[in-house]
mmCIF file of C-alpha atoms in Angstrom:
data_model
loop_
_atom_site.group_PDB
_atom_site.id
_atom_site.type_symbol
_atom_site.label_atom_id
_atom_site.label_comp_id
_atom_site.label_asym_id
_atom_site.label_seq_id
_atom_site.Cartn_x
_atom_site.Cartn_y
_atom_site.Cartn_z
ATOM 1 C CA UNK J 1 -19.676 7.011 -2.218
ATOM 2 C CA UNK J 2 -16.848 9.650 -2.178
ATOM 3 C CA UNK J 3 -14.998 7.947 -5.701
ATOM 4 C CA UNK J 4 -16.100 6.251 -8.878
ATOM 5 C CA UNK J 5 -14.429 3.860 -11.352
ATOM 6 C CA UNK J 6 -15.503 3.973 -15.118
ATOM 7 C CA UNK J 7 -16.161 0.298 -15.426
ATOM 8 C CA UNK J 8 -15.947 -0.279 -19.072
ATOM 9 C CA UNK J 9 -13.530 -1.679 -21.372
ATOM 10 C CA UNK J 10 -11.086 -4.670 -20.247
ATOM 11 C CA UNK J 11 -9.793 -5.376 -16.908
ATOM 12 C CA UNK J 12 -7.612 -8.560 -16.579
ATOM 13 C CA UNK J 13 -8.124 -10.769 -13.837
ATOM 14 C CA UNK J 14 -4.236 -10.996 -13.074
ATOM 15 C CA UNK J 15 -2.296 -14.114 -12.478
ATOM 16 C CA UNK J 16 -0.209 -14.566 -9.334
ATOM 17 C CA UNK J 17 3.324 -15.787 -10.156
ATOM 18 C CA UNK J 18 5.224 -17.768 -7.601
ATOM 19 C CA UNK J 19 8.795 -18.789 -7.277
ATOM 20 C CA UNK J 20 10.472 -22.207 -7.121
ATOM 21 C CA UNK J 21 9.681 -22.227 -3.463
ATOM 22 C CA UNK J 22 5.943 -21.305 -4.201
ATOM 23 C CA UNK J 23 6.640 -17.748 -2.664
ATOM 24 C CA UNK J 24 5.033 -14.741 -4.614
ATOM 25 C CA UNK J 25 7.425 -13.478 -7.123
ATOM 26 C CA UNK J 26 6.635 -9.760 -6.908
ATOM 27 C CA UNK J 27 9.158 -8.511 -9.289
ATOM 28 C CA UNK J 28 7.216 -10.671 -12.171
ATOM 29 C CA UNK J 29 3.964 -9.704 -10.660
ATOM 30 C CA UNK J 30 5.041 -5.806 -11.084
ATOM 31 C CA UNK J 31 6.454 -6.336 -14.467
ATOM 32 C CA UNK J 32 3.349 -7.872 -15.525
ATOM 33 C CA UNK J 33 1.125 -5.332 -14.221
ATOM 34 C CA UNK J 34 3.114 -2.757 -16.253
ATOM 35 C CA UNK J 35 2.906 -4.916 -19.334
ATOM 36 C CA UNK J 36 -0.665 -4.887 -19.350
ATOM 37 C CA UNK J 37 -0.998 -1.092 -18.450
ATOM 38 C CA UNK J 38 1.117 -0.248 -21.745
ATOM 39 C CA UNK J 39 -0.803 -2.493 -23.511
ATOM 40 C CA UNK J 40 -4.311 -0.221 -23.118
ATOM 41 C CA UNK J 41 -6.217 -1.964 -20.494
ATOM 42 C CA UNK J 42 -8.713 -0.158 -18.612
ATOM 43 C CA UNK J 43 -7.821 -1.438 -15.098
ATOM 44 C CA UNK J 44 -6.402 -4.517 -13.220
ATOM 45 C CA UNK J 45 -8.066 -7.305 -10.957
ATOM 46 C CA UNK J 46 -5.332 -8.846 -8.658
ATOM 47 C CA UNK J 47 -6.206 -11.839 -6.159
ATOM 48 C CA UNK J 48 -9.589 -13.202 -7.770
ATOM 49 C CA UNK J 49 -9.989 -16.591 -8.875
ATOM 50 C CA UNK J 50 -7.247 -16.321 -11.361
ATOM 51 C CA UNK J 51 -4.780 -14.931 -8.911
ATOM 52 C CA UNK J 52 -5.269 -18.115 -6.726
ATOM 53 C CA UNK J 53 -6.770 -16.342 -3.855
ATOM 54 C CA UNK J 54 -7.837 -19.183 -2.336
ATOM 55 C CA UNK J 55 -4.105 -20.274 -1.419
ATOM 56 C CA UNK J 56 -3.041 -16.947 -0.389
ATOM 57 C CA UNK J 57 -2.664 -15.994 3.217
ATOM 58 C CA UNK J 58 -4.398 -12.592 4.038
ATOM 59 C CA UNK J 59 -1.229 -10.632 4.481
ATOM 60 C CA UNK J 60 -0.344 -11.994 1.058
ATOM 61 C CA UNK J 61 -3.496 -10.987 -0.356
ATOM 62 C CA UNK J 62 -2.834 -7.483 0.686
ATOM 63 C CA UNK J 63 0.540 -7.497 -0.167
ATOM 64 C CA UNK J 64 -0.152 -8.487 -3.772
ATOM 65 C CA UNK J 65 -2.816 -5.737 -3.957
ATOM 66 C CA UNK J 66 -0.099 -3.099 -2.823
ATOM 67 C CA UNK J 67 2.481 -4.432 -5.206
ATOM 68 C CA UNK J 68 0.107 -3.943 -7.780
ATOM 69 C CA UNK J 69 -0.845 -0.374 -6.957
ATOM 70 C CA UNK J 70 2.892 0.650 -6.820
ATOM 71 C CA UNK J 71 3.609 -0.763 -10.150
ATOM 72 C CA UNK J 72 0.992 1.006 -12.054
ATOM 73 C CA UNK J 73 0.540 4.980 -13.229
ATOM 74 C CA UNK J 74 -2.746 5.353 -14.363
ATOM 75 C CA UNK J 75 -5.162 2.368 -14.235
ATOM 76 C CA UNK J 76 -7.458 1.405 -11.594
ATOM 77 C CA UNK J 77 -6.632 -1.491 -9.324
ATOM 78 C CA UNK J 78 -9.848 -3.473 -8.187
ATOM 79 C CA UNK J 79 -8.910 -5.878 -5.504
ATOM 80 C CA UNK J 80 -10.543 -9.541 -5.085
ATOM 81 C CA UNK J 81 -11.499 -9.571 -1.777
ATOM 82 C CA UNK J 82 -14.412 -11.998 -1.413
ATOM 83 C CA UNK J 83 -14.772 -14.882 0.690
ATOM 84 C CA UNK J 84 -17.554 -17.455 1.875
ATOM 85 C CA UNK J 85 -17.515 -15.962 5.447
ATOM 86 C CA UNK J 86 -18.650 -12.314 5.454
ATOM 87 C CA UNK J 87 -16.539 -11.289 8.562
ATOM 88 C CA UNK J 88 -13.310 -12.290 6.463
ATOM 89 C CA UNK J 89 -14.766 -10.857 3.304
ATOM 90 C CA UNK J 90 -14.892 -7.694 5.164
ATOM 91 C CA UNK J 91 -11.469 -7.881 6.726
ATOM 92 C CA UNK J 92 -10.176 -8.443 3.551
ATOM 93 C CA UNK J 93 -11.872 -5.473 1.554
ATOM 94 C CA UNK J 94 -10.891 -2.970 4.384
ATOM 95 C CA UNK J 95 -7.371 -4.190 4.171
ATOM 96 C CA UNK J 96 -7.418 -3.587 0.707
ATOM 97 C CA UNK J 97 -9.089 -0.255 1.175
ATOM 98 C CA UNK J 98 -6.319 0.850 3.256
ATOM 99 C CA UNK J 99 -3.826 -0.386 1.129
ATOM 100 C CA UNK J 100 -5.239 2.047 -1.520
ATOM 101 C CA UNK J 101 -7.289 -0.176 -3.833
ATOM 102 C CA UNK J 102 -9.784 1.670 -6.202
ATOM 103 C CA UNK J 103 -12.405 -0.784 -5.854
ATOM 104 C CA UNK J 104 -13.115 -4.312 -4.660
ATOM 105 C CA UNK J 105 -14.457 -7.667 -6.589
ATOM 106 C CA UNK J 106 -16.384 -9.793 -4.328
ATOM 107 C CA UNK J 107 -17.163 -13.302 -5.103
ATOM 108 C CA UNK J 108 -20.628 -14.613 -3.683
ATOM 109 C CA UNK J 109 -20.261 -16.759 -0.590
ATOM 110 C CA UNK J 110 -19.018 -20.436 -2.002
ATOM 111 C CA UNK J 111 -19.704 -23.686 -0.533
ATOM 112 C CA UNK J 112 -22.190 -22.328 1.934
ATOM 113 C CA UNK J 113 -24.901 -21.808 -0.443
ATOM 114 C CA UNK J 114 -26.898 -18.893 1.051
ATOM 115 C CA UNK J 115 -30.445 -18.058 0.156
ATOM 116 C CA UNK J 116 -30.938 -15.006 -1.847
ATOM 117 C CA UNK J 117 -31.527 -12.944 1.064
ATOM 118 C CA UNK J 118 -28.169 -13.925 2.478
ATOM 119 C CA UNK J 119 -26.366 -12.587 -0.503
ATOM 120 C CA UNK J 120 -28.017 -9.292 0.254
ATOM 121 C CA UNK J 121 -27.151 -9.432 3.804
ATOM 122 C CA UNK J 122 -23.570 -9.913 2.720
ATOM 123 C CA UNK J 123 -23.146 -7.721 -0.132
ATOM 124 C CA UNK J 124 -24.565 -4.872 2.028
ATOM 125 C CA UNK J 125 -22.709 -5.595 5.047
ATOM 126 C CA UNK J 126 -19.489 -5.100 3.392
ATOM 127 C CA UNK J 127 -20.858 -2.022 1.088
ATOM 128 C CA UNK J 128 -21.929 -0.365 4.240
ATOM 129 C CA UNK J 129 -18.730 -0.575 5.898
ATOM 130 C CA UNK J 130 -16.078 0.234 2.983
ATOM 131 C CA UNK J 131 -16.577 3.381 1.152
ATOM 132 C CA UNK J 132 -15.312 1.962 -2.449
ATOM 133 C CA UNK J 133 -17.119 0.826 -5.769
ATOM 134 C CA UNK J 134 -17.787 -2.822 -5.268
ATOM 135 C CA UNK J 135 -18.730 -5.374 -8.063
ATOM 136 C CA UNK J 136 -20.932 -8.519 -7.217
ATOM 137 C CA UNK J 137 -19.321 -11.628 -8.467
ATOM 138 C CA UNK J 138 -21.697 -14.505 -9.829
ATOM 139 C CA UNK J 139 -19.962 -17.522 -10.795
ATOM 140 C CA UNK J 140 -22.461 -20.390 -9.713
ATOM 141 C CA UNK J 141 -19.936 -23.108 -11.271
ATOM 142 C CA UNK J 142 -17.534 -22.192 -8.605
ATOM 143 C CA UNK J 143 -19.544 -21.152 -5.702
ATOM 144 C CA UNK J 144 -22.736 -23.649 -6.038
ATOM 145 C CA UNK J 145 -25.095 -21.089 -6.019
ATOM 146 C CA UNK J 146 -26.865 -18.334 -8.526
ATOM 147 C CA UNK J 147 -27.343 -14.973 -7.624
ATOM 148 C CA UNK J 148 -30.847 -14.452 -9.162
ATOM 149 C CA UNK J 149 -31.826 -11.179 -11.280
ATOM 150 C CA UNK J 150 -33.966 -10.020 -8.467
ATOM 151 C CA UNK J 151 -31.288 -9.950 -5.916
ATOM 152 C CA UNK J 152 -28.817 -8.202 -8.347
ATOM 153 C CA UNK J 153 -31.184 -5.664 -9.103
ATOM 154 C CA UNK J 154 -31.822 -5.047 -4.967
ATOM 155 C CA UNK J 155 -28.134 -4.891 -4.610
ATOM 156 C CA UNK J 156 -27.694 -2.374 -7.484
ATOM 157 C CA UNK J 157 -29.464 0.304 -5.532
ATOM 158 C CA UNK J 158 -26.949 0.419 -2.778
ATOM 159 C CA UNK J 159 -24.680 3.461 -3.828
ATOM 160 C CA UNK J 160 -21.249 1.351 -3.346
ATOM 161 C CA UNK J 161 -22.622 -1.463 -5.269
ATOM 162 C CA UNK J 162 -21.233 -0.228 -8.667
ATOM 163 C CA UNK J 163 -20.944 -3.286 -11.159
ATOM 164 C CA UNK J 164 -21.872 -7.031 -11.404
ATOM 165 C CA UNK J 165 -19.300 -9.502 -12.991
ATOM 166 C CA UNK J 166 -21.604 -12.054 -14.776
ATOM 167 C CA UNK J 167 -20.112 -15.625 -14.981
ATOM 168 C CA UNK J 168 -23.349 -17.654 -14.946
ATOM 169 C CA UNK J 169 -23.301 -18.838 -18.572
ATOM 170 C CA UNK J 170 -27.154 -17.608 -18.843
ATOM 171 C CA UNK J 171 -27.029 -14.654 -21.244
ATOM 172 C CA UNK J 172 -31.019 -14.347 -20.771
ATOM 173 C CA UNK J 173 -30.197 -13.670 -17.088
ATOM 174 C CA UNK J 174 -27.750 -11.262 -17.715
ATOM 175 C CA UNK J 175 -29.392 -9.464 -20.368
ATOM 176 C CA UNK J 176 -32.251 -9.087 -17.419
ATOM 177 C CA UNK J 177 -29.894 -7.563 -15.030
ATOM 178 C CA UNK J 178 -28.538 -5.091 -17.718
ATOM 179 C CA UNK J 179 -32.424 -4.302 -18.500
ATOM 180 C CA UNK J 180 -33.357 -3.863 -15.209
ATOM 181 C CA UNK J 181 -30.495 -1.752 -14.004
ATOM 182 C CA UNK J 182 -30.557 0.458 -16.963
ATOM 183 C CA UNK J 183 -31.522 3.247 -14.311
ATOM 184 C CA UNK J 184 -28.927 2.851 -11.950
ATOM 185 C CA UNK J 185 -25.135 3.986 -12.165
ATOM 186 C CA UNK J 186 -24.344 0.160 -12.201
ATOM 187 C CA UNK J 187 -22.372 -1.768 -14.770
ATOM 188 C CA UNK J 188 -22.652 -5.480 -15.987
ATOM 189 C CA UNK J 189 -19.279 -7.014 -16.754
ATOM 190 C CA UNK J 190 -18.532 -10.253 -18.710
ATOM 191 C CA UNK J 191 -16.847 -12.944 -16.550
ATOM 192 C CA UNK J 192 -16.750 -15.772 -19.561
ATOM 193 C CA UNK J 193 -14.449 -14.468 -22.047
ATOM 194 C CA UNK J 194 -16.458 -16.779 -24.664
ATOM 195 C CA UNK J 195 -19.751 -14.522 -23.993
ATOM 196 C CA UNK J 196 -17.726 -10.986 -23.634
ATOM 197 C CA UNK J 197 -19.194 -9.976 -27.259
ATOM 198 C CA UNK J 198 -22.473 -11.049 -26.524
ATOM 199 C CA UNK J 199 -22.814 -9.358 -23.242
ATOM 200 C CA UNK J 200 -21.623 -6.092 -24.731
ATOM 201 C CA UNK J 201 -24.570 -6.778 -27.512
ATOM 202 C CA UNK J 202 -27.136 -6.446 -24.875
ATOM 203 C CA UNK J 203 -25.739 -3.739 -23.033
ATOM 204 C CA UNK J 204 -22.619 -4.944 -21.055
ATOM 205 C CA UNK J 205 -20.001 -2.741 -20.210
ATOM 206 C CA UNK J 206 -16.965 -4.435 -20.519
ATOM 207 C CA UNK J 207 -15.071 -7.808 -19.113
ATOM 208 C CA UNK J 208 -12.809 -9.188 -16.408
ATOM 209 C CA UNK J 209 -10.864 -11.478 -18.559
ATOM 210 C CA UNK J 210 -8.613 -14.178 -18.344
ATOM 211 C CA UNK J 211 -7.568 -13.952 -22.171
ATOM 212 C CA UNK J 212 -6.670 -10.087 -21.686
ATOM 213 C CA UNK J 213 -3.650 -11.657 -19.716
ATOM 214 C CA UNK J 214 -2.096 -13.181 -22.850
ATOM 215 C CA UNK J 215 -3.696 -11.181 -25.781
ATOM 216 C CA UNK J 216 -4.519 -7.895 -23.934
ATOM 217 C CA UNK J 217 -4.242 -5.611 -27.217
ATOM 218 C CA UNK J 218 -6.727 -7.872 -29.106
ATOM 219 C CA UNK J 219 -9.203 -8.163 -26.328
ATOM 220 C CA UNK J 220 -9.163 -4.211 -25.917
ATOM 221 C CA UNK J 221 -9.515 -3.753 -29.482
ATOM 222 C CA UNK J 222 -12.609 -6.239 -29.619
ATOM 223 C CA UNK J 223 -14.321 -4.562 -26.439
ATOM 224 C CA UNK J 224 -13.255 -1.123 -27.826
ATOM 225 C CA UNK J 225 -15.105 -2.041 -31.269
ATOM 226 C CA UNK J 226 -18.131 -3.484 -29.615
ATOM 227 C CA UNK J 227 -18.673 -0.166 -27.486
ATOM 228 C CA UNK J 228 -18.161 1.959 -30.448
ATOM 229 C CA UNK J 229 -20.679 0.077 -32.269
ATOM 230 C CA UNK J 230 -18.626 -1.493 -34.795
ATOM 231 C CA UNK J 231 -19.777 -4.945 -34.251
ATOM 232 C CA UNK J 232 -18.232 -6.507 -37.759
ATOM 233 C CA UNK J 233 -14.680 -5.780 -36.485
ATOM 234 C CA UNK J 234 -15.582 -6.978 -32.950
ATOM 235 C CA UNK J 235 -16.727 -10.231 -34.493
ATOM 236 C CA UNK J 236 -13.795 -10.634 -36.474
ATOM 237 C CA UNK J 237 -11.617 -10.281 -33.363
ATOM 238 C CA UNK J 238 -13.904 -12.443 -31.497
ATOM 239 C CA UNK J 239 -13.417 -15.245 -33.708
ATOM 240 C CA UNK J 240 -9.710 -14.770 -33.992
ATOM 241 C CA UNK J 241 -9.691 -15.159 -30.068
ATOM 242 C CA UNK J 242 -12.442 -17.965 -30.181
ATOM 243 C CA UNK J 243 -9.675 -20.909 -30.098
ATOM 244 C CA UNK J 244 -7.849 -19.124 -27.171
ATOM 245 C CA UNK J 245 -11.084 -18.477 -25.298
ATOM 246 C CA UNK J 246 -11.938 -22.364 -25.255
ATOM 247 C CA UNK J 247 -8.471 -23.426 -24.433
ATOM 248 C CA UNK J 248 -7.767 -21.527 -21.690
ATOM 249 C CA UNK J 249 -10.852 -23.275 -20.099
ATOM 250 C CA UNK J 250 -9.639 -26.637 -21.203
ATOM 251 C CA UNK J 251 -8.730 -27.435 -17.558
ATOM 252 C CA UNK J 252 -9.682 -25.456 -14.500
ATOM 253 C CA UNK J 253 -8.908 -21.849 -14.445
ATOM 254 C CA UNK J 254 -5.877 -20.632 -13.854
ATOM 255 C CA UNK J 255 -4.201 -23.687 -15.081
ATOM 256 C CA UNK J 256 -4.127 -23.070 -18.644
ATOM 257 C CA UNK J 257 -3.412 -19.410 -18.479
ATOM 258 C CA UNK J 258 -0.673 -19.648 -16.239
ATOM 259 C CA UNK J 259 0.740 -22.013 -18.601
ATOM 260 C CA UNK J 260 -0.041 -19.508 -21.609
ATOM 261 C CA UNK J 261 1.725 -16.814 -19.484
ATOM 262 C CA UNK J 262 5.180 -19.151 -19.288
ATOM 263 C CA UNK J 263 4.705 -19.999 -22.869
ATOM 264 C CA UNK J 264 4.638 -16.304 -23.950
ATOM 265 C CA UNK J 265 7.523 -15.404 -21.514
ATOM 266 C CA UNK J 266 5.112 -13.293 -18.773
ATOM 267 C CA UNK J 267 5.525 -15.679 -15.755
ATOM 268 C CA UNK J 268 6.111 -19.150 -14.699
ATOM 269 C CA UNK J 269 3.416 -21.514 -14.970
ATOM 270 C CA UNK J 270 3.815 -22.745 -11.168
ATOM 271 C CA UNK J 271 0.800 -23.364 -9.052
ATOM 272 C CA UNK J 272 0.223 -23.723 -5.302
ATOM 273 C CA UNK J 273 -1.167 -27.199 -4.147
ATOM 274 C CA UNK J 274 -3.650 -28.557 -4.966
ATOM 275 C CA UNK J 275 -3.702 -26.814 -8.562
ATOM 276 C CA UNK J 276 -1.380 -28.699 -11.037
ATOM 277 C CA UNK J 277 0.297 -27.774 -14.187
ATOM 278 C CA UNK J 278 -1.352 -28.319 -17.561
ATOM 279 C CA UNK J 279 -1.142 -31.576 -19.075
ATOM 280 C CA UNK J 280 1.408 -32.179 -21.944
ATOM 281 C CA UNK J 281 -1.504 -33.067 -24.475
ATOM 282 C CA UNK J 282 -3.244 -29.804 -23.528
ATOM 283 C CA UNK J 283 0.112 -28.002 -23.258
ATOM 284 C CA UNK J 284 0.365 -28.663 -26.756
ATOM 285 C CA UNK J 285 -2.898 -27.776 -27.930
ATOM 286 C CA UNK J 286 -2.424 -24.271 -26.080
ATOM 287 C CA UNK J 287 1.063 -23.815 -28.104
ATOM 288 C CA UNK J 288 -0.602 -24.206 -31.385
ATOM 289 C CA UNK J 289 -3.208 -21.622 -30.380
ATOM 290 C CA UNK J 290 -0.839 -19.322 -29.240
ATOM 291 C CA UNK J 291 1.202 -19.712 -32.507
ATOM 292 C CA UNK J 292 -1.591 -19.038 -34.608
ATOM 293 C CA UNK J 293 -2.295 -15.790 -32.857
ATOM 294 C CA UNK J 294 1.224 -14.740 -33.395
ATOM 295 C CA UNK J 295 0.932 -15.522 -36.986
ATOM 296 C CA UNK J 296 -2.150 -13.295 -37.276
ATOM 297 C CA UNK J 297 -1.300 -9.903 -36.112
ATOM 298 C CA UNK J 298 -3.077 -7.917 -38.428
ATOM 299 C CA UNK J 299 -6.971 -7.768 -37.074
ATOM 300 C CA UNK J 300 -5.415 -5.260 -34.254
ATOM 301 C CA UNK J 301 -3.407 -3.258 -36.626
ATOM 302 C CA UNK J 302 -6.781 -2.971 -38.650
ATOM 303 C CA UNK J 303 -8.562 -2.147 -35.715
ATOM 304 C CA UNK J 304 -6.196 0.605 -34.412
ATOM 305 C CA UNK J 305 -6.118 2.085 -37.892
ATOM 306 C CA UNK J 306 -9.898 2.542 -37.979
ATOM 307 C CA UNK J 307 -11.589 5.708 -37.207
#
């Protein structure tokens, strides 16, 4: 592998904004990327599940990656390039690399439910062919199959497989992957905002985060405090963000986060079918959570002021 990425810190899983005709709103996308970079995030992850990659064409997928790369100055861009078809994932990965992505995030093959050897073959095929740091993404609630710790450890030995996005909800399993890859140059990142602090506590390096789209400063402050060993400050921020963590998953992601982005003025809440808008009842709840966060700005200021 010729290049590496520091996979510690906060990496927002970006939304893909759409205009009234359900076309990609590239101006808003680039403005949002710049907002997040200015807020202090450590990298950006476009066209993942939160970016509605399932409803984008391959050409749109690459155009979003290119637009985000062009918008930012000094943060790595990790392109979602996974698929349940190994050939398709390889094509998306190669095109993302050609577009200038710094790394790749690859969801495990969904719906097919491959056996563990199928996961190994899938990821190693792409890692052998594309010379970029790659993150294996385990999210059984979406894919229907779990990447077992033995499989994650085997994949960690590949020089181009640099990390593991953990969204199984099983902290014991996540901790085992951390424990068994300590001798590898391998990062374990939380893929579940509510578990980011616990994952960091067992040796995780950061988070690929939904909430960071809405509260990047607080999320960065929380993760930064934990990585510095200041768990008292990290817990304070975790508890401040707790209502947001829960509300952003009150309906299927990215429905609530896109609504939150609209409430905050960061981008439209429009979705491509079959995704729908947040219900009125849940929007009212989300508005209350966001208002409460706006009324409590002190934790970030305290975190930034601490040595």
